[in-house]
Structure formats: C-alpha cells, structure tokens
Coordinates of C-alpha atoms in Angstrom, one line a residue:
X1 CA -23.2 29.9 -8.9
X2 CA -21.3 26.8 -10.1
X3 CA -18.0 26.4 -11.4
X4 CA -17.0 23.0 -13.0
X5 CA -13.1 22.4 -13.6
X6 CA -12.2 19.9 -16.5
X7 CA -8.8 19.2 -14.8
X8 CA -6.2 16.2 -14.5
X9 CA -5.4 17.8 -11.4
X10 CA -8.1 18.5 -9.0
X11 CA -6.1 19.3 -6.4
X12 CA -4.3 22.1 -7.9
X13 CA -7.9 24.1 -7.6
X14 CA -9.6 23.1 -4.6
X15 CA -7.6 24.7 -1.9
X16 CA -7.5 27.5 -3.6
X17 CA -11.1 28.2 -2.6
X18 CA -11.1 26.6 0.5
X19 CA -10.2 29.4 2.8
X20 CA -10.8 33.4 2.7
X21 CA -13.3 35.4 0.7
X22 CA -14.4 32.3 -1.4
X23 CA -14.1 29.8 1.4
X24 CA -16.8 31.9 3.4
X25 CA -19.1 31.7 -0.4
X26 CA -18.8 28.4 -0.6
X27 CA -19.9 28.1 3.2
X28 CA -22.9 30.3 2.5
X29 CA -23.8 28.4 -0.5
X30 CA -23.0 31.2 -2.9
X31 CA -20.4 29.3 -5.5
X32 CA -20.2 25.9 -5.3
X33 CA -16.4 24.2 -6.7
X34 CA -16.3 21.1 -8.2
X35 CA -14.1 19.4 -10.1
X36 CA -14.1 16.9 -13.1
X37 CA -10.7 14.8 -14.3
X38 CA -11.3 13.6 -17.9
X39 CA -9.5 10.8 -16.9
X40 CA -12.7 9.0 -15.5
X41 CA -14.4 9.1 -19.1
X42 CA -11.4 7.7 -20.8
X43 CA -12.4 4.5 -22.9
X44 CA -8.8 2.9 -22.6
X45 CA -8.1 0.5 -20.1
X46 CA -4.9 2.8 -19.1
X47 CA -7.1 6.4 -18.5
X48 CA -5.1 7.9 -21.8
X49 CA -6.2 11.6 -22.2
X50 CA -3.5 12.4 -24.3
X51 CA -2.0 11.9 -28.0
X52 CA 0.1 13.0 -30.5
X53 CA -1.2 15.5 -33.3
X54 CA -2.2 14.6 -36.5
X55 CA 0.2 16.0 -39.8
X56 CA 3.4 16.2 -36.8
X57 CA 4.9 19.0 -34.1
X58 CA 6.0 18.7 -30.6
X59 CA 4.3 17.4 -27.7
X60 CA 0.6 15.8 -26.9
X61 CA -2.9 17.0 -26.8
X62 CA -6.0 16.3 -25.0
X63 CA -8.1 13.9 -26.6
X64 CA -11.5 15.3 -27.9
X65 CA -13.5 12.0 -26.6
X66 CA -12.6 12.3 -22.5
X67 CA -13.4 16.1 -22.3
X68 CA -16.2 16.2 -24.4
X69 CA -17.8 13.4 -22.5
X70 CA -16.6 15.3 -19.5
X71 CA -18.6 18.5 -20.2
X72 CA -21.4 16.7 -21.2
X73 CA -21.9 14.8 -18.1
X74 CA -22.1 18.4 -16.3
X75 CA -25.4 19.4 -18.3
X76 CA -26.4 23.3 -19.2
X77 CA -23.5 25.2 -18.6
X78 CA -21.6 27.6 -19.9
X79 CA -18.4 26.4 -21.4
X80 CA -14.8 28.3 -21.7
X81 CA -11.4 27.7 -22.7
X82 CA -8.5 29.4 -22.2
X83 CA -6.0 30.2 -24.6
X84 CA -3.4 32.9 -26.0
X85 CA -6.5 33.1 -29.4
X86 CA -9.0 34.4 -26.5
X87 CA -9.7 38.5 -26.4
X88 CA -8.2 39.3 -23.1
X89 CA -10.2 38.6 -20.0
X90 CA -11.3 42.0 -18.1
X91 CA -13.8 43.5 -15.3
X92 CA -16.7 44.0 -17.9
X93 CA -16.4 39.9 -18.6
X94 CA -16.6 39.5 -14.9
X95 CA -19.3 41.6 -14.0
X96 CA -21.0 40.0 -17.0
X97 CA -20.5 36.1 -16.3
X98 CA -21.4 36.7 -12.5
X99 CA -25.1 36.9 -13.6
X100 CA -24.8 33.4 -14.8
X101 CA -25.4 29.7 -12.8
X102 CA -23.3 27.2 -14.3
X103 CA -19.5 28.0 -15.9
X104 CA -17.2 25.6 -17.0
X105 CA -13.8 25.4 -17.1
X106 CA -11.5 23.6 -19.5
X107 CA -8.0 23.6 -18.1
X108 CA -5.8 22.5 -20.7
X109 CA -2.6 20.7 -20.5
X110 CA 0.6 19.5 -22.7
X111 CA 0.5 21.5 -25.7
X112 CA -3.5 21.9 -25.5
X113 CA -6.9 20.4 -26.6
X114 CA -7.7 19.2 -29.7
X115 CA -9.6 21.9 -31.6
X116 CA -12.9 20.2 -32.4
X117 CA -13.3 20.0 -28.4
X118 CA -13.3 24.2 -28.9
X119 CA -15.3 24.1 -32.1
X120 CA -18.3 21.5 -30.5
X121 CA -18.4 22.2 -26.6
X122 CA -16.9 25.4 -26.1
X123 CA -18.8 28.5 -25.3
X124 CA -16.0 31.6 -25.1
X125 CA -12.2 31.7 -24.9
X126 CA -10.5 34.1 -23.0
X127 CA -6.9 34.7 -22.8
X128 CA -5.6 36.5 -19.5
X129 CA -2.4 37.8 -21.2
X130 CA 0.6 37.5 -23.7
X131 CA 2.5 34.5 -21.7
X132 CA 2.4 30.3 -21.8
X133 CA 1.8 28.4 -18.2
X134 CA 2.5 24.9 -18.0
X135 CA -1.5 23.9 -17.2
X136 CA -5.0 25.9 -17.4
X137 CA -5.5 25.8 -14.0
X138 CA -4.3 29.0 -13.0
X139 CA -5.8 31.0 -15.8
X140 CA -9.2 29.4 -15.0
X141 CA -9.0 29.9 -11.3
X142 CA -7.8 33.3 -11.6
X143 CA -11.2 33.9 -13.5
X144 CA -13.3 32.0 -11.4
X145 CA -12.4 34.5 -8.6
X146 CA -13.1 37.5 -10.6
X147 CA -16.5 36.3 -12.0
X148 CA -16.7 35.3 -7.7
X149 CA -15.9 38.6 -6.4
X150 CA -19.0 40.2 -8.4
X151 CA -22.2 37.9 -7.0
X152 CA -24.2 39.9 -5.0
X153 CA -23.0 38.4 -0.9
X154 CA -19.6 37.2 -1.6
X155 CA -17.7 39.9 -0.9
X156 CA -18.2 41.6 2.8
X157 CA -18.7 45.4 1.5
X158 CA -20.1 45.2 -1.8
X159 CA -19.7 48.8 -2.2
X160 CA -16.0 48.0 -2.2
X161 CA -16.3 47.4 -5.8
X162 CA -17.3 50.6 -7.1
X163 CA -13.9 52.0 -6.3
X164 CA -11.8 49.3 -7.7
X165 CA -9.4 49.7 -10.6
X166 CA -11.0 49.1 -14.4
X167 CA -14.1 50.5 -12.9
X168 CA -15.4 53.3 -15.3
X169 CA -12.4 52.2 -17.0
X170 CA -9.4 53.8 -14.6
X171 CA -7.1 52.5 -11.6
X172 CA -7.9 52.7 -8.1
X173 CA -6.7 55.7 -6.4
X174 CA -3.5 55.8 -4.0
X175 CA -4.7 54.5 -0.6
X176 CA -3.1 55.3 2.3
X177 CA -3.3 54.0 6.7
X178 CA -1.8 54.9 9.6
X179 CA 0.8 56.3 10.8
X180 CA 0.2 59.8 8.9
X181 CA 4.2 59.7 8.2
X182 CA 6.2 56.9 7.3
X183 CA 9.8 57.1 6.5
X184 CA 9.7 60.9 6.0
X185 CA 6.3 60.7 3.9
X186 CA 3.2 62.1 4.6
X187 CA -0.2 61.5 3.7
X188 CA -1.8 64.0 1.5
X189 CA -2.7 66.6 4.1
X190 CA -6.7 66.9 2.1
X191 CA -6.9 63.5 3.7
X192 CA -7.0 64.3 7.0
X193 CA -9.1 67.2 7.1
X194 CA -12.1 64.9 6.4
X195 CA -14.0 67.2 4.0
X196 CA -15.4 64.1 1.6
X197 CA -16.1 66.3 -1.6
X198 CA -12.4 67.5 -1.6
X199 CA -11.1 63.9 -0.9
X200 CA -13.1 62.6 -3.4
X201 CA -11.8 65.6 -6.3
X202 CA -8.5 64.6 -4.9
X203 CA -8.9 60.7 -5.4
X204 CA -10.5 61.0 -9.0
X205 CA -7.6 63.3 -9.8
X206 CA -5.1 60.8 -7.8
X207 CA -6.4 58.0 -10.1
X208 CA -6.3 59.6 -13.5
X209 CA -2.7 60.2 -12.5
X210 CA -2.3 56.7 -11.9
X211 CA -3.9 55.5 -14.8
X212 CA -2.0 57.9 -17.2
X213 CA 1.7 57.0 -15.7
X214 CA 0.9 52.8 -15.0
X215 CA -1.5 52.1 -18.0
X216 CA -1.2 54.6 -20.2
X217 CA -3.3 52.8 -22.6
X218 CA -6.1 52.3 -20.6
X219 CA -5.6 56.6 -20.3
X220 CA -6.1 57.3 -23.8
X221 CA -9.6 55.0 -24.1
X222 CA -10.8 57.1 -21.0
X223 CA -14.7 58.3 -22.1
X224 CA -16.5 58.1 -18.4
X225 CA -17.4 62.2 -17.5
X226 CA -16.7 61.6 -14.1
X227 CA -12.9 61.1 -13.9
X228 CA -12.0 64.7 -15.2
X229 CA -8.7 66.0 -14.5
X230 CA -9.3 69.0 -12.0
X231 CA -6.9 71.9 -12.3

C-alpha cells in the first residue's frame, strides 16, 4: 500500500512512520510513505500556495492550482480530505480502505483548501472528531495508521485485531498482567483458573460493561448476537 501526503510540511509525517509497527512495514515493503509539498507545483516565482478568499473572512486558503497539480502528478489514487463536513472516521472505514493500493492525503492548512480542489480531485472526506487543529497532518496520519494496522503482515499477531475495541461494534475488554495484586486489587480470580470458555463469558460481559459506562452510545446501537450480557 501507498500513502501520498499533500503537505507543506513533510517533515511533520515522516518520522512518524519511521520507527515501530509502521517502520518494520515500510521495511518489509508493506506501506510505502511519501510525501508531496504543493509548493513544488506553484506557478509563482515566490512558491505562493496560499490566498485570500473571494467575497471576504479571515485568514488564507490553499490555492486550487498547486494541489490539484499535486495530486495529479501522483496518478490513480484514491483521494481524501479531512474536514469537520466529513462523516466521522471509524474501524469499518479502516478495515475498508486497507484493501486498497494508492490513498492520498490532503493535509490542509490556514483556514483550508479551496472547495473546487474537494469538488474536482477529491475522493472522500472524513472528519476524526468535533475539534479544529492547526494543520491536516495529524488527522491524516492518524488515519494512515488505522488503514496501516489492517493489511494483512503489518501487525505481528494479526489475530490481535479481532479483540480490539469497535470490533462487532463494542470496547475491548479490561486487560490485566502481572503481579495478580496491585495496590490492594486483584485480578478477577476467573482469570487465573485458566478455564478459556469462562474467561471468555467473563470478557464479553467485561466489555459490554465497558462499552455501556465509556460509550454509552455505541451501547444502545449494539446488534452483534455474540456480546450478550450473561446473568
């Protein structure tokens, strides 16, 4: 898999995956990072990727011409943007965009991009919550390493993933290590006893719990048969 970041700041992204989980991908040749700065397909003589908006408001935007001559240099890919008009970002958009080759990044800047850049070029918007940052680079990285996490090799014990949280829609169960009491508190004692069918009835239970205390509204869209409460 490729991941292409439109940024004005490359090195903002790359070091991010450079060590870790990712850094061992991109060893193996499973993602490949690169970046892009619009600033190279400026037609000014001083790199301008900015202006001020047409009809008036505060701040700049991102030129259409340097980032749509950006992505198009890239080639087939798949394009997306982030920004608070997105549907929020989840697992089932991860799981989903990991089957693909190419993505694309737009990490926006200033006070955005000019809309015709999302209207021509752009293939999905997400938004990863209800909050500004000062760049896209952040947002876009923090999807790049979900989408990441979910092709087949990258991660060490891919069956790691079926117990996460949002799987089937519910948190991940309380873990617990070593020593059995910390502070006064014990592990649950059906934990050490090592029958797996009563752990595992104790860890659904454990995570419905969770779910309905944490996220309550992720709780009342439970439909998955196999998280049901046991009494």
């Amino acid at each position: 898999m490729k991941f292409n970041f439109i940024t004005l700041f490359p090195n903002l992204v790359t070091p991010y995956f450079s060590d870790s989980i990712l850094g061992r991908a991109q060893t193996s040749g499973l993602i490949e990072i690169n970046c892009i700065n619009p600033r190279d397909f400026t037609q000014n003589k001083h790199k301008k990727v900015d202006e001020y908006m047409i009809g008036g408001g505060a701040g700049l935007l991102m030129s259409a011409q340097p980032l749509c001559d950006a992505i198009d240099s890239i080639g087939q890919t798949h394009v997306i943007y982030l920004t608070p008009a997105g549907k929020k970002f989840n697992q089932n958009d991860a799981k989903r965009l990991a089957k693909l080759e190419n993505i694309s990044f737009i990490c926006g800047r200033y006070e955005g991009i000019d809309e015709r850049v999302i209207e021509s070029r752009v293939n999905e918007v997400f938004c990863i919550g209800d909050f500004i940052l000062t760049g896209g680079e952040l947002a876009a990285m923090s999807l790049c390493d979900a989408i990441s996490r979910n092709i087949a090799g990258v991660l060490g014990n891919a069956n790691s993933l079926d117990i996460e949280s949002f799987e089937n829609g519910i948190l991940e169960a309380p873990s617990f290590t070593k020593p059995n009491i910390f502070n006064g508190s014990p592990v649950p004692s059906a934990f050490l006893k090592g029958n797996h069918s009563i752990i595992n009835a104790l860890k659904n239970h454990m995570a419905l719990c969770k779910t309905r205390f944490f996220r309550p509204d992720l709780y009342q869209t439970l439909k998955s048969p196999n998280f049901k409460e046991k009494r």
